[in-house]
CSV table of C-alpha atoms in Angstrom, one decimal:
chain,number,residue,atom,x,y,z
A,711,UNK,CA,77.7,113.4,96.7
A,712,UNK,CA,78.1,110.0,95.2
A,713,UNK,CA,75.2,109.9,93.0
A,714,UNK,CA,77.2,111.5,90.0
A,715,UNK,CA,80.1,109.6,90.1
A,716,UNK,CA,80.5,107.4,87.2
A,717,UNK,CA,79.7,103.7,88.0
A,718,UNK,CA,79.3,100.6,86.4
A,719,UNK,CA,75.2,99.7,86.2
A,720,UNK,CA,76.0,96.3,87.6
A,721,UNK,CA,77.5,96.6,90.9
A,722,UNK,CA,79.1,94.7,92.9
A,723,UNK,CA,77.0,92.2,95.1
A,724,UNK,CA,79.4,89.8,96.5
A,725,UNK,CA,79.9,90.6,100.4
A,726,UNK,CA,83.3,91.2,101.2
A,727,UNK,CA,85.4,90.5,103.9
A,728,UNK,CA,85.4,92.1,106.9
A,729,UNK,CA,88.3,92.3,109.6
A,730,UNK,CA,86.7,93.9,112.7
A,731,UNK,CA,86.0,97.3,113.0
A,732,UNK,CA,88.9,98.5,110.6
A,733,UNK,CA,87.2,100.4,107.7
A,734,UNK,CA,87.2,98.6,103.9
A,735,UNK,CA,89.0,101.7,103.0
A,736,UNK,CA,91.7,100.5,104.3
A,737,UNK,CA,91.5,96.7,102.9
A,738,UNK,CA,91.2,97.9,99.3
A,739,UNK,CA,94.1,100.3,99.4
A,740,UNK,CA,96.2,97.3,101.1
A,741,UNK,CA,94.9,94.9,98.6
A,742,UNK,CA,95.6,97.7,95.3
A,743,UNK,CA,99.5,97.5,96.9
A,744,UNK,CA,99.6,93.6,96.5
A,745,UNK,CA,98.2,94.1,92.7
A,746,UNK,CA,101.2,97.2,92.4
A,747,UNK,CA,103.4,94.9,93.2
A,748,UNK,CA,102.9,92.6,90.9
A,749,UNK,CA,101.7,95.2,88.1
A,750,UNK,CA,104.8,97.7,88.9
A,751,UNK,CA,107.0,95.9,91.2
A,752,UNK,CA,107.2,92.5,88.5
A,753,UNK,CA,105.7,93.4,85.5
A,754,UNK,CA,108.3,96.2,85.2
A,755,UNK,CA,111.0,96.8,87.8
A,756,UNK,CA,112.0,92.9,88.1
A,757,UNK,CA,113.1,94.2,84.0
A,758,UNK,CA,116.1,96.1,85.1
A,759,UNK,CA,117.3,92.8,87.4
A,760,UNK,CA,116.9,90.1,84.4
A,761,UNK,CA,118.4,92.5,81.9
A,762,UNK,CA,121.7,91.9,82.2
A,763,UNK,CA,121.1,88.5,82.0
A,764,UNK,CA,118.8,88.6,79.1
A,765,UNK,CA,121.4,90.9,77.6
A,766,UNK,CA,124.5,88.5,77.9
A,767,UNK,CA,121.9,85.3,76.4
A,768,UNK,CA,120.5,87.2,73.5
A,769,UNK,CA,124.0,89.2,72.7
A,770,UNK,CA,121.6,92.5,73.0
A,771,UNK,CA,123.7,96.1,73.0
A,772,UNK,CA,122.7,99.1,74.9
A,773,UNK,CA,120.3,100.4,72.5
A,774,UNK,CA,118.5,96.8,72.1
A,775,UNK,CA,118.1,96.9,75.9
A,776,UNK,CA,116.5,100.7,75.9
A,777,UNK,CA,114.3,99.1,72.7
A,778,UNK,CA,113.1,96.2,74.6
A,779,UNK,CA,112.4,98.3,78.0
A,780,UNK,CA,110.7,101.2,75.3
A,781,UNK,CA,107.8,98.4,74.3
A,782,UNK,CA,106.6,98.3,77.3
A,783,UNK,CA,106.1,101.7,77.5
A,784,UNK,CA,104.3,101.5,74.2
A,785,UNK,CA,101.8,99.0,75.8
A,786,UNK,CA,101.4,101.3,79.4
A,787,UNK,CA,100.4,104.0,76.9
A,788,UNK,CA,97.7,102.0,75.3
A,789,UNK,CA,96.6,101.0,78.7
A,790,UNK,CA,96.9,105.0,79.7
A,791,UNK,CA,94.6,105.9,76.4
A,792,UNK,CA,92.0,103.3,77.5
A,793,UNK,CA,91.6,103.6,80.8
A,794,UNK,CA,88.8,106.2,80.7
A,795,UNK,CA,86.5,104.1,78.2
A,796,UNK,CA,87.4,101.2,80.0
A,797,UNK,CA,87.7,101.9,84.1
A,798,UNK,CA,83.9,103.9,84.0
A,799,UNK,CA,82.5,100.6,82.3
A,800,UNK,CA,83.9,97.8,84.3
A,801,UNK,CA,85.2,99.4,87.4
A,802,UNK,CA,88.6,98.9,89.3
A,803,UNK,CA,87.9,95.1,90.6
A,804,UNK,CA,87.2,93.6,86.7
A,805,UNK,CA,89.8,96.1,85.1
A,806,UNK,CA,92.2,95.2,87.6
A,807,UNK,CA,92.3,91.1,87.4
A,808,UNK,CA,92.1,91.5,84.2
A,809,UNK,CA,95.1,93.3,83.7
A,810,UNK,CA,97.0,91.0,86.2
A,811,UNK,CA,95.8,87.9,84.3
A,812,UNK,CA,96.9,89.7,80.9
A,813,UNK,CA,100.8,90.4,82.7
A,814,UNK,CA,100.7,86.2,83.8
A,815,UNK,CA,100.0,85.5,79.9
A,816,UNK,CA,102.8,87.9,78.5
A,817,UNK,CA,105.5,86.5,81.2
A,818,UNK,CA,104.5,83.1,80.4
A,819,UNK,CA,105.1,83.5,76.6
A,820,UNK,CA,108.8,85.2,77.7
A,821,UNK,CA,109.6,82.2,79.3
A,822,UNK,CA,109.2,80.4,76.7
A,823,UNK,CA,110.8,82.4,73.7
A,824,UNK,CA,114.2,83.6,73.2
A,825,UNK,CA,113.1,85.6,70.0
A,826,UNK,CA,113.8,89.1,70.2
A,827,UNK,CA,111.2,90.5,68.2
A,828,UNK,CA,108.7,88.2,70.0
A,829,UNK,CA,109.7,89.4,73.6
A,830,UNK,CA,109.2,93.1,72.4
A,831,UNK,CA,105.6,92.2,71.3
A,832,UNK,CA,104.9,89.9,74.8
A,833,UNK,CA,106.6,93.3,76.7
A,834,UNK,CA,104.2,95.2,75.0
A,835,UNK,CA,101.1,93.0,76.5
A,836,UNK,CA,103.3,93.8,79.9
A,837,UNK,CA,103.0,97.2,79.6
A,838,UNK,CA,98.8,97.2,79.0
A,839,UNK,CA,98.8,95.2,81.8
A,840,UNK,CA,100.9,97.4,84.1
A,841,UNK,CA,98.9,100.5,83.2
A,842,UNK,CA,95.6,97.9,83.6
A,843,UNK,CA,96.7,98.0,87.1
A,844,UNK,CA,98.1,101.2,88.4
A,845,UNK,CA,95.1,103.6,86.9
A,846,UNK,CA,92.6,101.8,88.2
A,847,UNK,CA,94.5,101.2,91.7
A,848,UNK,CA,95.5,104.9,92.1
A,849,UNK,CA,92.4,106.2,91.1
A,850,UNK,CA,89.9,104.4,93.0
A,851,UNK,CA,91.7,106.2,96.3
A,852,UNK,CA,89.6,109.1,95.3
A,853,UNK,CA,86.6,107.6,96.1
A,854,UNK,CA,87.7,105.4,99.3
A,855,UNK,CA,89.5,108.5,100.8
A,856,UNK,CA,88.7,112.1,101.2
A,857,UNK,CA,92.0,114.5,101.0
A,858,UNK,CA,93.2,114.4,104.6
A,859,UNK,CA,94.1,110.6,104.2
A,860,UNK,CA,94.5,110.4,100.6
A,861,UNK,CA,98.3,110.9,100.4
A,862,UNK,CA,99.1,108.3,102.7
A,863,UNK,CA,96.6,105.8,101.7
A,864,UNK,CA,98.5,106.3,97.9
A,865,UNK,CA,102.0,106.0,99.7
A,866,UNK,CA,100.2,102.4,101.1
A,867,UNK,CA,99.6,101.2,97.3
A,868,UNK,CA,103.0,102.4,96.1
A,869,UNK,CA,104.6,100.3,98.5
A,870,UNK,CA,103.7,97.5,96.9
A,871,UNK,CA,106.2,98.2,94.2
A,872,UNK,CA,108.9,98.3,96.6
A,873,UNK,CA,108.3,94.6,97.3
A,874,UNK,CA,108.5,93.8,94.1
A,875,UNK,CA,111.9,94.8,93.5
A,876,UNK,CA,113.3,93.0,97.0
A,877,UNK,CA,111.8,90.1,95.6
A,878,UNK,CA,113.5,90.9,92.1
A,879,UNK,CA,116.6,91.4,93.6
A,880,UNK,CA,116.9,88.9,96.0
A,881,UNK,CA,116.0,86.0,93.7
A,882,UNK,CA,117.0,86.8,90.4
A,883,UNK,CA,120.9,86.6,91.0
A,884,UNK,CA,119.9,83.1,92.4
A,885,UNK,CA,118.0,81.9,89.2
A,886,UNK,CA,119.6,79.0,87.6
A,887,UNK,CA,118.5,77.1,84.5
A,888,UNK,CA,115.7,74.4,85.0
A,889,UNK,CA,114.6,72.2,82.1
A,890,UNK,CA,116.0,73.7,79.1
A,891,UNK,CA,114.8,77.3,80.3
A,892,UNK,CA,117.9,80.3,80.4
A,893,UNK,CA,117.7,81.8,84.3
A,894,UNK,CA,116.1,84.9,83.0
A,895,UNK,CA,113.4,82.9,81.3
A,896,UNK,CA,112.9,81.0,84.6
A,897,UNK,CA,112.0,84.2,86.6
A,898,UNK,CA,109.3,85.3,84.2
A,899,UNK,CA,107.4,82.2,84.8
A,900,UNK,CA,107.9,82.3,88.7
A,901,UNK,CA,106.4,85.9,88.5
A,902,UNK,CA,103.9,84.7,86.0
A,903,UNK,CA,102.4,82.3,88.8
A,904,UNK,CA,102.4,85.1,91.4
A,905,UNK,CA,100.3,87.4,89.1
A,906,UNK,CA,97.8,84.7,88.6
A,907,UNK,CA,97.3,83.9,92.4
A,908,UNK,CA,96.9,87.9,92.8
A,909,UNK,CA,94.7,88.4,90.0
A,910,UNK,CA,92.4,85.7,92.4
A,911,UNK,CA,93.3,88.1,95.6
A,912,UNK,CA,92.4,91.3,93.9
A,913,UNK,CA,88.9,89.7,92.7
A,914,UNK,CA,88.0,88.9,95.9
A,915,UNK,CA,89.2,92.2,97.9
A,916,UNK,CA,89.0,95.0,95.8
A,917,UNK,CA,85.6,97.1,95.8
A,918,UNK,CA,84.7,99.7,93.6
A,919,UNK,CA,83.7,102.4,95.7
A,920,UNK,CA,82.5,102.7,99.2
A,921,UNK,CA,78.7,102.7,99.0
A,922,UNK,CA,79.7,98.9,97.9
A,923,UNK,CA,79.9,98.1,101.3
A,924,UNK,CA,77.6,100.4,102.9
A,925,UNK,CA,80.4,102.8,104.4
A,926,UNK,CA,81.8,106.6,103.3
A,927,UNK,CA,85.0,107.5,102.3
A,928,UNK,CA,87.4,107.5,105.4
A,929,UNK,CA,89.0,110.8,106.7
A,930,UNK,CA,88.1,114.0,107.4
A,931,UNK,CA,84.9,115.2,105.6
A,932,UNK,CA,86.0,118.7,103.2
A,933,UNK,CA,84.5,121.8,105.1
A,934,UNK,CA,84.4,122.9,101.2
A,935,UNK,CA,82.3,121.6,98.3
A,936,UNK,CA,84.0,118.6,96.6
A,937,UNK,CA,83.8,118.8,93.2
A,938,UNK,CA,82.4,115.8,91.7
A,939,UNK,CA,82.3,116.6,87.9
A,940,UNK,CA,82.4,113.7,85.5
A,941,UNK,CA,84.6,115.5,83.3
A,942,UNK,CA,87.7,117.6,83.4
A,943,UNK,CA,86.5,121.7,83.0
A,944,UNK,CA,88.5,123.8,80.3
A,945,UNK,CA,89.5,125.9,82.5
A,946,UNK,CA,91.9,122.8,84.1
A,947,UNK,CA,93.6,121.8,81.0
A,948,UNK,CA,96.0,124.8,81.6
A,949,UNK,CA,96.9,122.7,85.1
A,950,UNK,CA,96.9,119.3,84.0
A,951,UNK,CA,99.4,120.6,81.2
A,952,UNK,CA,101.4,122.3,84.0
A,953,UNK,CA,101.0,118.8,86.3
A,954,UNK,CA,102.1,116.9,82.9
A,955,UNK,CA,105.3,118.3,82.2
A,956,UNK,CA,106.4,117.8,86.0
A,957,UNK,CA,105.2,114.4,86.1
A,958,UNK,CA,107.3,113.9,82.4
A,959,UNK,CA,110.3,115.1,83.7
A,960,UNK,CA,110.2,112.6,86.4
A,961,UNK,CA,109.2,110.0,83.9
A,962,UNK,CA,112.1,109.8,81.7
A,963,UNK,CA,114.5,110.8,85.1
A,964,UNK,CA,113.9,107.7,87.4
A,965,UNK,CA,112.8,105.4,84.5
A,966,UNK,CA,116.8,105.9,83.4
A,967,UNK,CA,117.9,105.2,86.6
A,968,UNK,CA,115.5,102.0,87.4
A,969,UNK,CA,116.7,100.6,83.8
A,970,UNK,CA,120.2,101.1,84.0
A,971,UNK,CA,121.3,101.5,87.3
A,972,UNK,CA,122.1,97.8,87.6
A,973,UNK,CA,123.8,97.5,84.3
A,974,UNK,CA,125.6,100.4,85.8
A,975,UNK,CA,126.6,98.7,89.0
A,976,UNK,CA,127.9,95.7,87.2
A,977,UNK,CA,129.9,97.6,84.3
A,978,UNK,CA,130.8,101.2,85.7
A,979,UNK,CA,131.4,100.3,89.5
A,980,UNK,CA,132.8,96.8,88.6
A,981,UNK,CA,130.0,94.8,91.0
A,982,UNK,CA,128.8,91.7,90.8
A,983,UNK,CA,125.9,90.3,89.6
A,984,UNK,CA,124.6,89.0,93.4
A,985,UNK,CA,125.9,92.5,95.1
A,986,UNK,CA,124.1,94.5,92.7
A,987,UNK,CA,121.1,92.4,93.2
A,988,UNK,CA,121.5,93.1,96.9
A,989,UNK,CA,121.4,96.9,96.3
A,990,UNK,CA,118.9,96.8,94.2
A,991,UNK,CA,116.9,95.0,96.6
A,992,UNK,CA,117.9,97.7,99.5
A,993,UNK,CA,116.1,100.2,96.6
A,994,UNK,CA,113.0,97.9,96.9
A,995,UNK,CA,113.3,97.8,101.0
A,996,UNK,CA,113.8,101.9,101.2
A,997,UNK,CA,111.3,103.0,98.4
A,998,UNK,CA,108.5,100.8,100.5
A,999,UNK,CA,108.3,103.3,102.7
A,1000,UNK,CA,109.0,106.4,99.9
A,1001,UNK,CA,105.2,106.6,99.2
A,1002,UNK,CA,104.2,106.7,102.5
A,1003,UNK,CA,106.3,108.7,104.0
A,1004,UNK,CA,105.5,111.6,101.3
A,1005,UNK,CA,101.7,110.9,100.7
A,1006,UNK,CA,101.8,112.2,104.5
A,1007,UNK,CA,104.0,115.1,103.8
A,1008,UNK,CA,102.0,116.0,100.9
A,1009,UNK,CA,98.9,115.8,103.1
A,1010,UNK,CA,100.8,118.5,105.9
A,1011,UNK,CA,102.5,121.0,104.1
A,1012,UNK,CA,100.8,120.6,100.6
A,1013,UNK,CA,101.4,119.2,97.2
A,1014,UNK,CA,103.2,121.5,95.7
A,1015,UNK,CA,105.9,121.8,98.4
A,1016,UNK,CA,105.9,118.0,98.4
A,1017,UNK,CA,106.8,118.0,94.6
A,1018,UNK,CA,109.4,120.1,95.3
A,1019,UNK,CA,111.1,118.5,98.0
A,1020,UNK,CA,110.9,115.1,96.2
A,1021,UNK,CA,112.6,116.3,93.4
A,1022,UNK,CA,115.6,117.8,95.2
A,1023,UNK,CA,116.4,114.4,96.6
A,1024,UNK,CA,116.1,112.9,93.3
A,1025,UNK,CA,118.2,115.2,91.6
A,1026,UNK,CA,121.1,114.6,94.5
A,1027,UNK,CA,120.3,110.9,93.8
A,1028,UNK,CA,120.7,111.3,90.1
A,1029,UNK,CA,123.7,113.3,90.6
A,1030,UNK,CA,125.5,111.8,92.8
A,1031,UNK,CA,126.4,108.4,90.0
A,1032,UNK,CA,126.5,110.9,87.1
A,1033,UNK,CA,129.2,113.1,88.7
A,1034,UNK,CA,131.6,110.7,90.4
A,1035,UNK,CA,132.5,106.6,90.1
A,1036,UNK,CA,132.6,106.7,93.8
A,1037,UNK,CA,131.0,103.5,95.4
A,1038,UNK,CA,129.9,105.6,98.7
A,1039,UNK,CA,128.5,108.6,96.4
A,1040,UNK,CA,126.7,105.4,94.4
A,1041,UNK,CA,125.3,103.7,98.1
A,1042,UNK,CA,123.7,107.7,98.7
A,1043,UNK,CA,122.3,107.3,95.6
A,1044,UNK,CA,120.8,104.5,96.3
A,1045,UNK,CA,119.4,105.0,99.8
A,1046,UNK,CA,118.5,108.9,98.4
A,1047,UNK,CA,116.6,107.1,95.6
A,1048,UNK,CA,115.1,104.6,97.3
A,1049,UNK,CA,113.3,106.9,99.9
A,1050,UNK,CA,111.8,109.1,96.9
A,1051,UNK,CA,111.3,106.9,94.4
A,1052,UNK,CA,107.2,106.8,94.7
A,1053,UNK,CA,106.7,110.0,95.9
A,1054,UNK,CA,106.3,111.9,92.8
A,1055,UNK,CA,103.6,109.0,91.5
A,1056,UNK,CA,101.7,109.5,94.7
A,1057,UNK,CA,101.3,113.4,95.4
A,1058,UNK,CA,100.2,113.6,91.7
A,1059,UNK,CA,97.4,110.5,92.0
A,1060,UNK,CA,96.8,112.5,95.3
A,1061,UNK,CA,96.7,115.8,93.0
A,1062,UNK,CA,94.4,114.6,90.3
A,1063,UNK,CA,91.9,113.9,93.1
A,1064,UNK,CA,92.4,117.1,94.9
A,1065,UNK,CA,92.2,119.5,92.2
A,1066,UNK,CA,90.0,117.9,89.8
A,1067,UNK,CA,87.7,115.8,91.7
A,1068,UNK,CA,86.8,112.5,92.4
A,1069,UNK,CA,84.5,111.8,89.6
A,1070,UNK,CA,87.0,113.2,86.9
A,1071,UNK,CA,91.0,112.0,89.0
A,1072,UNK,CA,90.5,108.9,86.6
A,1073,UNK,CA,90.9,110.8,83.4
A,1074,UNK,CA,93.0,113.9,85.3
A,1075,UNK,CA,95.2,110.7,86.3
A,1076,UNK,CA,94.8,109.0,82.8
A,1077,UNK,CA,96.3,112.7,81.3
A,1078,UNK,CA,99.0,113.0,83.6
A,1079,UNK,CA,100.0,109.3,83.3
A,1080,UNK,CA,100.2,109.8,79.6
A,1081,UNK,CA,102.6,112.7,79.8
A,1082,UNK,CA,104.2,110.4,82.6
A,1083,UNK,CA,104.7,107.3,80.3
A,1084,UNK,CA,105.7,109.8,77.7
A,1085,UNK,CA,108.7,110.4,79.2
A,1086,UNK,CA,109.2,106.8,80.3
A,1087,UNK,CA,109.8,106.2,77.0
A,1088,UNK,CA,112.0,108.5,75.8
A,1089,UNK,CA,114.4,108.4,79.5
A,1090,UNK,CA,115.6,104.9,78.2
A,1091,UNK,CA,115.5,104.8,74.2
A,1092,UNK,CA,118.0,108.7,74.9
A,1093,UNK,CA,120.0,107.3,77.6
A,1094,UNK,CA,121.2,103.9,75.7
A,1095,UNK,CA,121.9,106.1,72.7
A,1096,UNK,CA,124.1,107.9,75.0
A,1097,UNK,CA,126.1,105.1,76.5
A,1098,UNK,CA,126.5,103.5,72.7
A,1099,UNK,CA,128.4,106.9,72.5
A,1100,UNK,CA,130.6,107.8,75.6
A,1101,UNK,CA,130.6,104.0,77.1
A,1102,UNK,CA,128.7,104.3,80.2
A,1103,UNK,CA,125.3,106.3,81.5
A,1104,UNK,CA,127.7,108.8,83.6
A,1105,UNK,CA,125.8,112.1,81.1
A,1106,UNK,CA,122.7,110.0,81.3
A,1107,UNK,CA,122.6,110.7,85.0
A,1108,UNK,CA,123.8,114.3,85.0
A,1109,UNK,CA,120.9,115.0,82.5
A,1110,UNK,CA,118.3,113.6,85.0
A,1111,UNK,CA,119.8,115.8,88.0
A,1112,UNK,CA,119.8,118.9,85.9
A,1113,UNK,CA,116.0,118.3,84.5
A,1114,UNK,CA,115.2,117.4,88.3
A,1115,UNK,CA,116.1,120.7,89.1
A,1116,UNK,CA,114.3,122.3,86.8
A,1117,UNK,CA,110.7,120.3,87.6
A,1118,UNK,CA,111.4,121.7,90.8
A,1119,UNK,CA,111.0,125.3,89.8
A,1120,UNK,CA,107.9,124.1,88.0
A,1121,UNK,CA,106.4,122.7,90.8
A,1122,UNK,CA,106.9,126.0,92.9
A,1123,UNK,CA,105.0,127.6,90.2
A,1124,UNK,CA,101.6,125.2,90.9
A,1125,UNK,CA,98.9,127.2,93.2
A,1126,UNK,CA,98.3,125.7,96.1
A,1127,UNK,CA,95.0,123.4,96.4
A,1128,UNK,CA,92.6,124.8,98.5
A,1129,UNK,CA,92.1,123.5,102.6
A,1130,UNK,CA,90.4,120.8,103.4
């Protein structure tokens, strides 16, 4: 079954290590959550916990801060567009330090520079360095897992992003300036030396794919064929398409609330800087357990089902700060929020695999994370033109819940993927 797969020519021939009887599987997702949560968790989602900051330093207005979080969309897209040239060629492991290293250099340059134009281009290096990392991480679960373990070993890596904003908001509001350095510009560089020392981790964990190591995928073996097609058939682009415009919806949805949800605390609910951290960080605590928790309902009651159910939480979450200013509707947002937040990312890397194939979830993934990133960018840039307008993101949010709702009637429509 392996034999097709798309692999580098030179594999890798350093012996790993080995805990026991506990299968590599199992190491590598672990180790692909460390790397998320430095190529998600800091590289991205530590952005919405400096931003006020950075805003009140450089005098930025809402639709500065939507431009600065939109460039590093622009770089995640160039990562998105080449990931399938690149991933096939130098596998997950080289891909994936690579793109950690690349995130260390961009945050050491921000904390150094107080140039606005110059942090938009270092946020763009950011962005091809967060994409570096999630493609490869998410699709490489293809080939270490087979479908009946596949959602939860997806919800494992997506919990690394959740650490990644405890961290954020836990030591962000406690920044101060050191040596000339503003505090925002002193929590790049601390996250810069993280993603250096897990750049080294993820070198000397991560494996490409399981006959690396002399073992098979882990779960349950298909009682059907797998496909194993290195490309995507013609007859799927009608799917992916489908799969796309869910997983754009969710895009520009949570990448709104993730950017500005803080700002929102601060300004709209009138908290401070160090309570809004600590919420924020409660998100991080709650959404560690998000991709889990639905990477195993996914794997019970189906993909499609699991789409739908995610997205009726979110669109409560969404709702629930765009209808009201009340603080208890805000903490049910949060904790609604925080147990959903990865799920949609997870049954779709789980998806790409399932209907497409292990060989070809790489580029299925790369498509849907391009239609993904899509609407990453356009959540933010729409939403700060919208606060410029009527003060505050209260429409911003109500617009989410509504388009929630509707991504839930699309994902009703997918056909179910066949048993395995």
């Amino acid at each position: 079954m392996h034999d097709e797969i798309i692999r580098q020519e030179d594999q890798d021939s350093t012996p790993p290590i080995r805990l026991g009887g506990l299968n590599y599987a199992w190491i590598v997702a672990a180790t692909g959550s460390i790397a998320m949560f430095c190529g998600l968790g800091l590289g991205r989602f530590a952005f919405g916990m400096l931003l006020p900051s950075m805003s009140s330093s450089l005098g930025l207005n809402y639709t500065q801060s939507g431009i600065l979080g939109f460039t590093n969309l622009i770089g995640y897209l160039v990562a998105v567009l080449l990931s399938p040239l690149i991933i096939p060629r130098f596998g997950t492991r080289i891909t994936g330090t690579a793109s950690l290293l690349l995130i260390a250099v961009s945050m050491l340059g921000m904390a150094f520079t107080t140039s606005f134009p110059l942090l938009c281009a270092l946020y763009v290096l950011t962005g091809i360095g967060s994409g570096g990392v999630v493609l490869p991480m998410m699709s490489v679960m293809s080939h270490w897992f087979f479908p009946s373990h596949r959602g939860l070993a997806l919800g494992l890596v997506m919990a690394g992003p959740g650490f990644g904003i405890i961290l954020s908001g836990f030591v962000v509001p406690k920044l101060l300036p050191i040596s000339g350095l503003l505090s925002w510009q002193t929590g790049w560089l601390i996250f810069a030396v993280i993603n250096i020392v897990v750049a080294w981790l993820t070198f000397t964990l991560i494996r490409n794919h399981p006959d690396d190591v002399n073992q098979n995928p882990f779960g349950r073996v298909p009682t059907s064929p797998v496909k194993n097609k290195k490309k995507l058939e013609r007859a799927n682009i009608k799917l992916l398409v489908h799969l796309g415009v869910v997983f754009a919806i969710y895009g520009a949805t949570y990448m709104v609330y993730v950017t500005f949800i803080v700002t929102s605390m601060v300004g709209s609910y009138q908290l401070s800087e160090a309570t809004a951290g600590g919420i924020w960080a409660w998100i991080g605590l709650l959404s560690v357990f998000s991709g889990m928790l639905f990477g195993w309902i996914s794997d019970h009651i189906g993909r499609r089902l699991g789409l739908a159910l995610a997205f009726f939480f979110l669109a409560i979450a969404y709702l629930l700060v765009g209808l009201t200013d009340w603080t208890l509707g805000l903490y049910l947002s949060i904790i609604l929020f925080g147990l959903v937040v990865w799920s949609v990312p997870v049954i779709m890397a789980a998806s790409a695999g399932d209907y497409f194939g292990p060989a070809a979830a790489a580029s299925a993934l790369a498509a849907l994370t391009f239609a993904f990133s899509g609407g990453q960018a356009l959540g933010p840039v729409a939403a700060g033109y919208l606060a410029e307008i009527t003060g505050d993101f209260s429409i911003s949010y109500m617009v989410s819940g509504i388009a929630a709702f509707i991504a839930i009637g699309l994902a009703l429509l997918l056909r179910p993927q066949k048993s395995v």
